[in-house]
Tab-separated table of C-alpha atoms in Angstrom:
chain	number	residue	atom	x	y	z
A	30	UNK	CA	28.781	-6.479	-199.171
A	31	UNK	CA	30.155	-9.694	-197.466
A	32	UNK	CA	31.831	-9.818	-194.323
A	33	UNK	CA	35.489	-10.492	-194.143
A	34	UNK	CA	37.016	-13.874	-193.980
A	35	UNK	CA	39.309	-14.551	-191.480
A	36	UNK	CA	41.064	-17.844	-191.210
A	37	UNK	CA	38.523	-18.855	-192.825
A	38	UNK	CA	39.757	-22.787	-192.335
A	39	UNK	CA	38.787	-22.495	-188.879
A	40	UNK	CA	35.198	-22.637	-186.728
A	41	UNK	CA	33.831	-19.570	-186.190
A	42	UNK	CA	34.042	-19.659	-182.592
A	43	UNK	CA	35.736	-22.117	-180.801
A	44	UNK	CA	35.702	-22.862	-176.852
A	45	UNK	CA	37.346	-25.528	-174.641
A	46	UNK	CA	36.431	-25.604	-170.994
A	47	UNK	CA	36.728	-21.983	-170.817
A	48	UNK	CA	35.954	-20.848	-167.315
A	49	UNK	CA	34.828	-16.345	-167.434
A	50	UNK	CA	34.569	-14.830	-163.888
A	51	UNK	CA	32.360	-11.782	-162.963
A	52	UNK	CA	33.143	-10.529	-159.421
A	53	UNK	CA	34.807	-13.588	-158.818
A	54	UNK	CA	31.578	-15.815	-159.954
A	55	UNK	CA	31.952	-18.104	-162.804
A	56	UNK	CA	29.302	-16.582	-165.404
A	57	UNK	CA	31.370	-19.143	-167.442
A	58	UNK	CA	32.131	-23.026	-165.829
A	59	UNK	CA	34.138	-24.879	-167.844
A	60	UNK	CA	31.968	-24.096	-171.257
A	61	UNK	CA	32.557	-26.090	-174.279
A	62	UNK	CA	31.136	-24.724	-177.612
A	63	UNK	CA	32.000	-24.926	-181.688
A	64	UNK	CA	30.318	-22.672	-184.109
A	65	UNK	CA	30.924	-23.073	-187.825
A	66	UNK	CA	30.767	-20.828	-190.133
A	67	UNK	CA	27.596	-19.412	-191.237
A	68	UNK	CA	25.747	-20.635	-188.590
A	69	UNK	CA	22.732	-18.593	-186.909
A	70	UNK	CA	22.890	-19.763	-183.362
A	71	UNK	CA	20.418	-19.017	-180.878
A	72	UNK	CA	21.145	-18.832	-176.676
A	73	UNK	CA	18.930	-19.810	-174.546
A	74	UNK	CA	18.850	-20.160	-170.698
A	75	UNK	CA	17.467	-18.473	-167.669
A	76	UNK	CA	18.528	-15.687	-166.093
A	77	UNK	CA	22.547	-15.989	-165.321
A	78	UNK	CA	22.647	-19.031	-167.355
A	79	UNK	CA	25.986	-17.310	-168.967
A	80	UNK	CA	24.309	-15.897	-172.284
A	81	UNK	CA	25.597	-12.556	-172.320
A	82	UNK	CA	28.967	-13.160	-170.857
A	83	UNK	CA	29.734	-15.965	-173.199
A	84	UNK	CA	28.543	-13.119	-176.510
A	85	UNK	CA	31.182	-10.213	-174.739
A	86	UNK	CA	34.106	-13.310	-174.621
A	87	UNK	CA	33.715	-14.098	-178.075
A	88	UNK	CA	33.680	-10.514	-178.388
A	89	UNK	CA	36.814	-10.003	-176.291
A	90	UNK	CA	35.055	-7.812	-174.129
A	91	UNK	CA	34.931	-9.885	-171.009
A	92	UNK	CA	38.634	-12.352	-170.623
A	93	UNK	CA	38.313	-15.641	-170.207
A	94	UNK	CA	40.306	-17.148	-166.884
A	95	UNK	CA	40.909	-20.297	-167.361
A	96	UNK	CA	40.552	-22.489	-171.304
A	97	UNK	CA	40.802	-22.103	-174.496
A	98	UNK	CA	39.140	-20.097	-176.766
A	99	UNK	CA	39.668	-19.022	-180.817
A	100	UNK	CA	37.335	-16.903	-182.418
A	101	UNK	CA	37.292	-15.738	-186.381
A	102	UNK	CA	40.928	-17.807	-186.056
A	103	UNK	CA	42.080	-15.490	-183.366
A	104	UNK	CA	42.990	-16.443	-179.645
A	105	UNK	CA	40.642	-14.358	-177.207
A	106	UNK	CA	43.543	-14.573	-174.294
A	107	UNK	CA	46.729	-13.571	-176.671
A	108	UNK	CA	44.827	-11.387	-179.484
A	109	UNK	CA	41.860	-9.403	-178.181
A	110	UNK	CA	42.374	-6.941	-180.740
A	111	UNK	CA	41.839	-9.282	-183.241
A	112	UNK	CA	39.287	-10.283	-182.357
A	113	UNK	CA	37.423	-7.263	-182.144
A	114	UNK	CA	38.355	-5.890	-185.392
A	115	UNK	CA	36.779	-9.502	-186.439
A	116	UNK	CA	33.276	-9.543	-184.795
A	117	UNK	CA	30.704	-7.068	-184.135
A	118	UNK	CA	28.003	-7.057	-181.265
A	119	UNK	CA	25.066	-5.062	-180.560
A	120	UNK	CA	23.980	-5.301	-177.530
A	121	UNK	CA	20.863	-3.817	-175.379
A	122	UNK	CA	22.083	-0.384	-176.834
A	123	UNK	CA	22.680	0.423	-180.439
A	124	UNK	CA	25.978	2.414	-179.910
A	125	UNK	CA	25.022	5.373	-182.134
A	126	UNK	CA	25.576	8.822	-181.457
A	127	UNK	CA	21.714	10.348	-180.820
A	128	UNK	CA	23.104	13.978	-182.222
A	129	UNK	CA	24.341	12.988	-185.455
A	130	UNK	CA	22.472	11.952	-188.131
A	131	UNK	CA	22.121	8.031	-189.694
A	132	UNK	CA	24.490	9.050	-192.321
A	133	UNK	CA	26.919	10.512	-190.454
A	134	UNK	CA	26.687	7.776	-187.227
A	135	UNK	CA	27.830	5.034	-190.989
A	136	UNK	CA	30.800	8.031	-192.045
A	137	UNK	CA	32.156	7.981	-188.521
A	138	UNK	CA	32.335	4.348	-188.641
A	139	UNK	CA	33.405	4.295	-192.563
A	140	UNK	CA	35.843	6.768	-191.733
A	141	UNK	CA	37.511	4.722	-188.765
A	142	UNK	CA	37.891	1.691	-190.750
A	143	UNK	CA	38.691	3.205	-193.346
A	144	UNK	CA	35.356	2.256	-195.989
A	145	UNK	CA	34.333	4.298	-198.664
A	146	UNK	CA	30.929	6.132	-199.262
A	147	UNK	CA	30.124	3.124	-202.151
A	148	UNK	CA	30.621	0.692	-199.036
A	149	UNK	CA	28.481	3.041	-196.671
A	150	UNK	CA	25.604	3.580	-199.210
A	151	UNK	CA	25.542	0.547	-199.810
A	152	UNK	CA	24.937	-1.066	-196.041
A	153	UNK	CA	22.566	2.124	-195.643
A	154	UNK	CA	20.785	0.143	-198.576
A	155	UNK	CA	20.715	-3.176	-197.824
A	156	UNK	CA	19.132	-2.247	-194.436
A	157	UNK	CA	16.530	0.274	-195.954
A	158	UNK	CA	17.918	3.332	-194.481
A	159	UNK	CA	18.925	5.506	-197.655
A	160	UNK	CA	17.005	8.595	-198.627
A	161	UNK	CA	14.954	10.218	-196.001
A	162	UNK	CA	16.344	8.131	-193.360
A	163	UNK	CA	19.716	8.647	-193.818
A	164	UNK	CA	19.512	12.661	-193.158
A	165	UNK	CA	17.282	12.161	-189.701
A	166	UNK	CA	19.489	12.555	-186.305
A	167	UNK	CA	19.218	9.057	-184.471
A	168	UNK	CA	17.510	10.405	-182.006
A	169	UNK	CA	14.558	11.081	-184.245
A	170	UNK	CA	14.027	6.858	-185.232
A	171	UNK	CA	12.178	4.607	-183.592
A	172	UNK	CA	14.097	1.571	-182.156
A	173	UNK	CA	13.528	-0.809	-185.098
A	174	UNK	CA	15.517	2.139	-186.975
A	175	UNK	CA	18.221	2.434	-184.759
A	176	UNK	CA	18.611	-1.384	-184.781
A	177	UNK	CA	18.872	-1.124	-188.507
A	178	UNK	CA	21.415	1.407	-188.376
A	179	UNK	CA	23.668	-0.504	-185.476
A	180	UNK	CA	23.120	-3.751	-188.125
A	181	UNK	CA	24.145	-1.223	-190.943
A	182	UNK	CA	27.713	-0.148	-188.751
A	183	UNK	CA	28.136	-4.098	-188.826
A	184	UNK	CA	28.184	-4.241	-192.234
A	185	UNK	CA	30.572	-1.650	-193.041
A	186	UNK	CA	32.597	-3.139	-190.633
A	187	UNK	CA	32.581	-6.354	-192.754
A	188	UNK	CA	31.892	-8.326	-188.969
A	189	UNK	CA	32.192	-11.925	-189.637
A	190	UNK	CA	30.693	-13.215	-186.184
A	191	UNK	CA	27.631	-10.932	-185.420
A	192	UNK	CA	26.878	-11.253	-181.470
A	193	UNK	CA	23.704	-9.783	-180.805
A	194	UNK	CA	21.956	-9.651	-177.191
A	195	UNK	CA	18.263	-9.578	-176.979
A	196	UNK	CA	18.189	-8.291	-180.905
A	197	UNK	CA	14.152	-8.310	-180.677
A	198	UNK	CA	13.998	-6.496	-177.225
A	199	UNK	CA	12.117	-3.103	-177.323
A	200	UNK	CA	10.787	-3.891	-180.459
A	201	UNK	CA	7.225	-3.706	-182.295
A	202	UNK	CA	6.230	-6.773	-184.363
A	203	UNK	CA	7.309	-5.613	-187.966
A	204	UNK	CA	10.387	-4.437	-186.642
A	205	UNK	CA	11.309	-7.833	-185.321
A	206	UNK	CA	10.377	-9.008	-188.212
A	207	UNK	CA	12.846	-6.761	-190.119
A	208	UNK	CA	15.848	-7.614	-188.079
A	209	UNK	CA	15.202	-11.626	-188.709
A	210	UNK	CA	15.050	-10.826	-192.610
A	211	UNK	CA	18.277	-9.041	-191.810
A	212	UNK	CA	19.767	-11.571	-190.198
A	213	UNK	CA	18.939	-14.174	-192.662
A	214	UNK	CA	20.597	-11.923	-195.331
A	215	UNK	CA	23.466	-11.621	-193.352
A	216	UNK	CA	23.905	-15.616	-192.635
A	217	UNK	CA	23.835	-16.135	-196.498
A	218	UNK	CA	26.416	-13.447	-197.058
A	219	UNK	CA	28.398	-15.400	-195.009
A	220	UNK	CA	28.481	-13.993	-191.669
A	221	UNK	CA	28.059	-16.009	-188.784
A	222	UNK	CA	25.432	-14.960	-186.108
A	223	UNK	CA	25.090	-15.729	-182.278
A	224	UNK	CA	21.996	-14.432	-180.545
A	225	UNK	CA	20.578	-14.145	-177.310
A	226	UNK	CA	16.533	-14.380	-177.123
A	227	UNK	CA	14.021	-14.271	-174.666
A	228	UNK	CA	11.587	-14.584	-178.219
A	229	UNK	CA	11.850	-18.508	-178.257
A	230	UNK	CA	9.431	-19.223	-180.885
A	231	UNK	CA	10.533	-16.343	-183.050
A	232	UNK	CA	14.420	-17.090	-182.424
A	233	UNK	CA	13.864	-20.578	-183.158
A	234	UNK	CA	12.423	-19.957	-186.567
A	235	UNK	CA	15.060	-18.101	-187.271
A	236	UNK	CA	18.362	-20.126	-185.802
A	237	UNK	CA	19.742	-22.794	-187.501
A	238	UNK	CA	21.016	-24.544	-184.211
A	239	UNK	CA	19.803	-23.789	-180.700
A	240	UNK	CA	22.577	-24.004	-177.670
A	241	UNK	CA	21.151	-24.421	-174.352
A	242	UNK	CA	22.626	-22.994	-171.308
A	243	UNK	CA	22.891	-22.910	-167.401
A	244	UNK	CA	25.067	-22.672	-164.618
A	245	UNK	CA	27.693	-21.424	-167.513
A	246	UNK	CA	27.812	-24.561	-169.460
A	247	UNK	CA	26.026	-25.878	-172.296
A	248	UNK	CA	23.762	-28.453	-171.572
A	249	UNK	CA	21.356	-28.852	-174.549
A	250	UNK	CA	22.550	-28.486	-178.317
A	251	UNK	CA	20.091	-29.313	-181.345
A	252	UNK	CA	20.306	-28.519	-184.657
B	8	UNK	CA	48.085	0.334	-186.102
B	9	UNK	CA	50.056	2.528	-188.396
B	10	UNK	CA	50.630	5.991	-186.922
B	11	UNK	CA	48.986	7.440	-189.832
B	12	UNK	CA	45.852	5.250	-188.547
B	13	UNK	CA	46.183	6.492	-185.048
B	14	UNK	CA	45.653	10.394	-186.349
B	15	UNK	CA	43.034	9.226	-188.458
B	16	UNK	CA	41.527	7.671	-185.712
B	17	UNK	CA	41.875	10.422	-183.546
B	18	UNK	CA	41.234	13.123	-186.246
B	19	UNK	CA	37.482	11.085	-186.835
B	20	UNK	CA	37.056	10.849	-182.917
B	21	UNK	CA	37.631	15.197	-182.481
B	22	UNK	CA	35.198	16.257	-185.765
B	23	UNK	CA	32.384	13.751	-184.426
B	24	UNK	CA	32.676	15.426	-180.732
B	25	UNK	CA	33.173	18.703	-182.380
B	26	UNK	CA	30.040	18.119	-184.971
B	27	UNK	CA	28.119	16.881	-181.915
B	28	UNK	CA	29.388	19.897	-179.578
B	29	UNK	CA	27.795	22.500	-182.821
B	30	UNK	CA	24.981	20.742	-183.063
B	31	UNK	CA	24.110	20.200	-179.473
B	32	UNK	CA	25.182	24.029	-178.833
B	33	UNK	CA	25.792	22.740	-175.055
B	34	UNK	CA	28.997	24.877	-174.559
B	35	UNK	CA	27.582	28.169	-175.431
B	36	UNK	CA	23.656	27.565	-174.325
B	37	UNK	CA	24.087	25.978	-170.979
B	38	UNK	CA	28.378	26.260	-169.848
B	39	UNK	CA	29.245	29.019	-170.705
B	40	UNK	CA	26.230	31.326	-168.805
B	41	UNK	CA	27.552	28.730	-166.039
B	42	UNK	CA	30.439	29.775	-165.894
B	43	UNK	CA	29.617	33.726	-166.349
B	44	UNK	CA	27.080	33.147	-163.907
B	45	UNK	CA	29.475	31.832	-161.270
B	46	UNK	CA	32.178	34.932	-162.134
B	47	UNK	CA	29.115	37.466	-160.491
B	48	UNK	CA	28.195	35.392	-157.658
B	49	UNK	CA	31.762	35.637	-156.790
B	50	UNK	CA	31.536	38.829	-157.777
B	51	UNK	CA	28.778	39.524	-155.098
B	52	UNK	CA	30.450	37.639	-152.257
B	53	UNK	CA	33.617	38.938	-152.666
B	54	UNK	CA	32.050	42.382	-152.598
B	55	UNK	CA	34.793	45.265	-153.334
B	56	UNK	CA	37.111	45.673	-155.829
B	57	UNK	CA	41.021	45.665	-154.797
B	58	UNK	CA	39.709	41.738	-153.127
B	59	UNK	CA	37.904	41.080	-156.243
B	60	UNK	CA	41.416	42.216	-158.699
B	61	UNK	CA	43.763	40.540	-155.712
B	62	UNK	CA	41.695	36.895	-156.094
B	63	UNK	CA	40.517	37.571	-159.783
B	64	UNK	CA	43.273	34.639	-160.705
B	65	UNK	CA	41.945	32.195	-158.264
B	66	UNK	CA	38.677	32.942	-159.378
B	67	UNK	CA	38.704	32.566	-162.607
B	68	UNK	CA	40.308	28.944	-162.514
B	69	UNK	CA	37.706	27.452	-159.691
B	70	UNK	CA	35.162	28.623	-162.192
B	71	UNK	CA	36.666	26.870	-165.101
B	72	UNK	CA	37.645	23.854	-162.966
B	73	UNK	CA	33.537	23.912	-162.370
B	74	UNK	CA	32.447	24.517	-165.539
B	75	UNK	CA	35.091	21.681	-167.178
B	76	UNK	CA	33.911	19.156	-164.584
B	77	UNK	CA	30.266	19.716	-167.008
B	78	UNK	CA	31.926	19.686	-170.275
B	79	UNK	CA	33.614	16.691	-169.425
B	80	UNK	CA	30.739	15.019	-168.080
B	81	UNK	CA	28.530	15.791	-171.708
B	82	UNK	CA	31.848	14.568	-173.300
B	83	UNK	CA	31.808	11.312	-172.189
B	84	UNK	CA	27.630	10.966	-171.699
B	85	UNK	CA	27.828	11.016	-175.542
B	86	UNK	CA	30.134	7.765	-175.233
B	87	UNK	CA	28.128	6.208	-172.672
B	88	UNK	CA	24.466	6.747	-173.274
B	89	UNK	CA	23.363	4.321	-176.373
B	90	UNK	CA	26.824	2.027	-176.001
B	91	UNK	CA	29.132	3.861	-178.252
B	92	UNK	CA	32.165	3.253	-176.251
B	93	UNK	CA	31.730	-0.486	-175.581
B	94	UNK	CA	31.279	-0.362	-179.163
B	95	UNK	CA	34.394	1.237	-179.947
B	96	UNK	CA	36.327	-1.338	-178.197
B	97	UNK	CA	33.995	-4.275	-179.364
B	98	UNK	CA	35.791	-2.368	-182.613
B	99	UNK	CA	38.695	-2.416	-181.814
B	100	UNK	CA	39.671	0.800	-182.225
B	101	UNK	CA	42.886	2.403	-180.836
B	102	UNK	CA	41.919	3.573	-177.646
B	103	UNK	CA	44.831	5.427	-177.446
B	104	UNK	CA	44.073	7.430	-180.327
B	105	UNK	CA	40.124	7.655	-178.857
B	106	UNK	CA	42.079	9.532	-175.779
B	107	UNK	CA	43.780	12.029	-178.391
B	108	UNK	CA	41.029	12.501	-179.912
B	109	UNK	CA	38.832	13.195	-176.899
B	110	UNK	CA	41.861	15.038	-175.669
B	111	UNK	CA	42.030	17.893	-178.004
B	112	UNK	CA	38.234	17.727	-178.388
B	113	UNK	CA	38.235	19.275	-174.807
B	114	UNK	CA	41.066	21.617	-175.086
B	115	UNK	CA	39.419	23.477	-177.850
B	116	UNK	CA	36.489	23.984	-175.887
B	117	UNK	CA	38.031	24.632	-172.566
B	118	UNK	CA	40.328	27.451	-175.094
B	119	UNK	CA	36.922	28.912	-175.315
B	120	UNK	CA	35.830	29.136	-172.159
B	121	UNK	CA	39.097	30.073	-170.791
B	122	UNK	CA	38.715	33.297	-172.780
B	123	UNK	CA	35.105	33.724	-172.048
B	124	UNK	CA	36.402	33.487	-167.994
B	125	UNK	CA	39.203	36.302	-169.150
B	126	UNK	CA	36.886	38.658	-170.852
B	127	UNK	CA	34.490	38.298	-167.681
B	128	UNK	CA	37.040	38.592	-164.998
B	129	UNK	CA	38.021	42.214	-167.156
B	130	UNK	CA	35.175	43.158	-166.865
B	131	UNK	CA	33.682	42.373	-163.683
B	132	UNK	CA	36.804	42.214	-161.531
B	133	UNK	CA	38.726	45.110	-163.250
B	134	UNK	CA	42.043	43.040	-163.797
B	135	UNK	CA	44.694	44.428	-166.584
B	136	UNK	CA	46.403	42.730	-169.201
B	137	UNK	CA	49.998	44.022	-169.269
B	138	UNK	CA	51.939	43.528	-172.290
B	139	UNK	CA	54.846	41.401	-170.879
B	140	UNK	CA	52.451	39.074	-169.263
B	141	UNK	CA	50.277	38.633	-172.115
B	142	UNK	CA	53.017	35.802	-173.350
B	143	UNK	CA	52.937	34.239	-169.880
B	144	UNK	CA	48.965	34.074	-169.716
B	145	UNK	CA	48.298	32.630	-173.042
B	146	UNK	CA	51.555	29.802	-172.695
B	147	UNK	CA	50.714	28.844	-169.306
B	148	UNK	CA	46.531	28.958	-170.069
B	149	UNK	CA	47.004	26.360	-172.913
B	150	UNK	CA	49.922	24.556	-170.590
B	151	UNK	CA	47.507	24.277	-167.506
B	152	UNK	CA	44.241	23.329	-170.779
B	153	UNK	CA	46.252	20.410	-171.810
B	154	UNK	CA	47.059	19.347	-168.154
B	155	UNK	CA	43.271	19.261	-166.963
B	156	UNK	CA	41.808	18.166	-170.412
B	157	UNK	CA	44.220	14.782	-170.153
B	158	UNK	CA	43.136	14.363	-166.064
B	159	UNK	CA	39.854	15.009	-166.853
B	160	UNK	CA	39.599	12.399	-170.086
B	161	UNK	CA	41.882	9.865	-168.050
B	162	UNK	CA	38.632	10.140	-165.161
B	163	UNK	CA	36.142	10.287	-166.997
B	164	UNK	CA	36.731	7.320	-169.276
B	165	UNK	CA	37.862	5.163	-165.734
B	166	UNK	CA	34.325	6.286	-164.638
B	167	UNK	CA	32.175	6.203	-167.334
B	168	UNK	CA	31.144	2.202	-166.759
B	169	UNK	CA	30.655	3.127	-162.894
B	170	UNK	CA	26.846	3.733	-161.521
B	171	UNK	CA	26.860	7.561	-160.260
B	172	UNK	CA	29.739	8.610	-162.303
B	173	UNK	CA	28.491	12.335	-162.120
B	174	UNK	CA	29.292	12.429	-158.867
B	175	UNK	CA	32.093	10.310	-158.607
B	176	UNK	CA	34.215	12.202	-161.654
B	177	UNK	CA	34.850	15.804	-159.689
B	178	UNK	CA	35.462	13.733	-156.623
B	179	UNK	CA	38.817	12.139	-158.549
B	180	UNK	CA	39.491	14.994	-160.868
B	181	UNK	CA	39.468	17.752	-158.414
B	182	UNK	CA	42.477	16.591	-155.713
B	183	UNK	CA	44.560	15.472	-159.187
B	184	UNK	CA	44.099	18.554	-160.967
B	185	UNK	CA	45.035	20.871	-157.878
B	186	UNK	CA	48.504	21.060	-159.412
B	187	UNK	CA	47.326	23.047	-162.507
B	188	UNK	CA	44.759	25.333	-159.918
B	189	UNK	CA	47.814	26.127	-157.712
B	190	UNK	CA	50.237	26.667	-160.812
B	191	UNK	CA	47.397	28.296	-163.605
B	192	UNK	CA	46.403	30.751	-160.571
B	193	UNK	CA	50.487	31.835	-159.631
B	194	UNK	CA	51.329	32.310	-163.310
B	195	UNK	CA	48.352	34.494	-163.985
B	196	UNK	CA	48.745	36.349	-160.996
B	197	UNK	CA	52.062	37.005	-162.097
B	198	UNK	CA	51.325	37.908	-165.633
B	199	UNK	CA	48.486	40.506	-164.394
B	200	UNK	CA	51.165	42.005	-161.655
B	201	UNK	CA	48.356	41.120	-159.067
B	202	UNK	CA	49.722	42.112	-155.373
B	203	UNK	CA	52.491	43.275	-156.976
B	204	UNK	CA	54.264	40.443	-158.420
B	205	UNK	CA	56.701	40.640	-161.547
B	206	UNK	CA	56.334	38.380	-164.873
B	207	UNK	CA	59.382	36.740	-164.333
B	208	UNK	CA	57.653	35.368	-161.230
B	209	UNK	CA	55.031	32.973	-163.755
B	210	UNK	CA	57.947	31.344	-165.698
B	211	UNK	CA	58.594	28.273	-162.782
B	212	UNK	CA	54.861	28.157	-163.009
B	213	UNK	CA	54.805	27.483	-166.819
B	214	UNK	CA	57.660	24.675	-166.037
B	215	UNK	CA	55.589	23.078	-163.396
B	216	UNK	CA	52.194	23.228	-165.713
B	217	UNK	CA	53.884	21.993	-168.665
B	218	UNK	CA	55.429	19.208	-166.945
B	219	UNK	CA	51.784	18.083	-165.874
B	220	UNK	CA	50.497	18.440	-168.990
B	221	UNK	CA	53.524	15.929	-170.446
B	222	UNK	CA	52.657	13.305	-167.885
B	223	UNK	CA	49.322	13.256	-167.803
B	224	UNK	CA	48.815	13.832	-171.513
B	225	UNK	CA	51.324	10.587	-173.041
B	226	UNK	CA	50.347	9.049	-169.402
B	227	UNK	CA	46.721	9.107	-170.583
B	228	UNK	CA	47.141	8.110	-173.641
B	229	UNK	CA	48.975	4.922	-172.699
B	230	UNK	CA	46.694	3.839	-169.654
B	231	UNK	CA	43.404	4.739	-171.818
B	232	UNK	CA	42.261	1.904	-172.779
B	233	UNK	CA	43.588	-0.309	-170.380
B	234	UNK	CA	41.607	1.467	-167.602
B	235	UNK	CA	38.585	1.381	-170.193
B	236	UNK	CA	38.812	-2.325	-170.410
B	237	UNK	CA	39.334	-3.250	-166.675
């Protein structure tokens, strides 16, 4: 199941001095940053470097104040909406309902957007959580499962940028492993990927491009 | 987004808090003896009949004005507790049609509750349905539903990405909602005849409750998500 394209003549993300306050603090300084398409790009940066507030702007979560900034082809200031509908995030929580089962977490979702059960079997598939799995209530999984199932949501919502925030945290060692297979899957369906990790050695296996920050700009940036 | 997409969206947004309400069995296992339970401590400190049938009204609404300020709370701790809000907007899903959604999820079970309250207050408080009122109590119970169930969503999304939110939610529902107290208490006590009062009496009432319910309802809908967002 690949992820919608969306102007698809366009970088991923795109940001020109774009300057993001948090209680009146710059989290974001001026921050310039191009991701292409298909790229798995890893964060990294101390605490307050600007990680997780530079993942919710592309996600049009947090606004940016001052810049420019395009992502998926869509202006974060003018078209938050469209944004949104374009990327997905998952961030320290999964954003699954603990009552209802994996199944029906994917037909709430499906349902929203407006997927079929073909589409929603199938991303309960590709992330290993048909049969049993798919009848247990979320609170029941351990957290590599729920981290499969907020990946699985992503799918059916066709995300094209995935922003994910500490993917690994909270997680065993075959579980981390799991979510960098799924990640690599998801690159080569054509999704793009920006991630947050405190796992440097594991991240950097993984990304294909590493963006350093502090102070709210980027100051290292090796592919 | 189509308006056909809106109910859809909203239609998706009441089953899952319904299906999560069933499953959970919170209403009936935990609010509801809540409620009942605060119906006989009244009961015991208002200790006599003709003061128990004069404030019955009263009574019953400060009990389901309690008792909502819970259901409201497990409402929105569904939203809040693994992300699923932030991940509705990261969605970008109609917020508006979230707040419908959310909306009618909570009249429903308010509906229930309310006649729980009634049966109680019969019972322990010895009030009488007349047939005239009967019209008057059910319009201007679902009237003064609608009213708190928009207040109450409007709050309780505002307050669900605030640290002590429990606490802080009653503290800006209450003073808002005091319109549909004041007017759900006159129109009952005018459709049970309590102190003497006449039906005709609870008609203003329905006016003012239905008026709230308007506002706050389309008001609600339209500040959702902005609110949510800032």
């Amino acid at each position: 199941m690949e992820p919608h394209v969306h102007a698809s003549g366009s970088p991923a993300v795109e940001l020109r001095n774009a300057v993001a306050l948090i209680s009146d603090f710059p989290a974001l300084a001026g921050l310039d940053l191009t991701v292409e398409r298909g790229e798995i790009v890893m964060l990294t940066g101390p605490n307050g470097a600007g990680k997780t507030t530079l993942l919710r702007v592309c996600a049009g979560l947090t606004p940016i104040a001052r810049g420019y900034g395009r992502v998926m082809g869509a202006d974060v200031s003018i078209e938050r909406d469209e944004v949104r509908r374009r990327v997905g995030m998952v961030a320290h929580s999964n954003g699954l309902y603990d009552e209802l089962t994996v199944q029906e977490n994917l037909e709430f979702w499906g349902a929203l957007i407006g997927a079929g059960d073909d589409e929603l079997h199938q991303a309960m598939s590709i992330m290993g959580l048909d049969g049993r799995l798919a009848s247990v209530p979320v609170r029941g999984l351990s957290a590599g499962q729920r981290r499969r199932t907020a990946f699985a949501i992503l799918v059916v919502r066709r995300a094209g940028l995935w922003l994910l925030d500490e993917p690994h945290a909270g997680l065993d060692s075959s579980a981390r492993d799991e979510v960098d297979g799924i990640l690599r899957k998801a690159s080569a369906a054509g999704a793009t990927v920006m991630l947050s990790s405190h796992e440097l050695d594991r991240a950097q296996q993984l990304a294909t491009r590493e963006v350093r920050l502090a102070g709210g700009v980027v100051v290292g940036d090796e592919r | 987004m189509s308006s056909s997409g809106r109910i859809q969206v909203a239609r998706v947004v009441l089953s899952k808090d319904l299906r999560i309400e069933r499953r959970s069995k919170v209403l009936t296992s935990q609010i509801i003896p809540f409620a009942v339970v605060t119906l006989v401590l009244f009961a015991f400190a208002l200790d006599g009949d003709a003061i128990l049938q004069r404030t019955a009204p009263g009574l019953v609404w400060i009990a389901m004005l309690f008792s909502s300020m819970i259901i409201v709370q497990r409402n929105f701790a569904v939203e809040t507790s693994d992300g699923a809000l932030d991940a509705l907007r990261v969605a970008g899903a109609d917020m508006s049609a979230v707040f419908w959604g959310k909306w009618l999820a909570l009249v429903i079970q308010l509906l229930v509750l309310e006649v729980v309250l009634l049966i109680g207050a019969f019972v322990m408080y010895g009030i009488e349905f007349r047939g005239p009122g009967v019209v008057l109590l059910v319009t201007s119970s679902i009237s003064a539903t609608c009213g708190l169930s928009a207040v109450s969503t409007i709050y309780a999304g505002l307050a669900s990405g605030v640290r002590g939110r429990e606490s802080l939610l009653p503290l800006l529902v209450m003073p808002v909602a005091s319109p549909v107290l004041i007017g759900a208490t006159r129109a009952a006590e005018a459709a049970f005849g309590t102190g003497g009062t006449v039906v005709s009496e609870g008609w203003p009432w329905l006016g003012v409750l239905s008026v709230f319910a308007v506002v706050f309802s389309f008001g609600g809908s339209l500040a959702f998500g902005p609110l949510i967002d800032d």
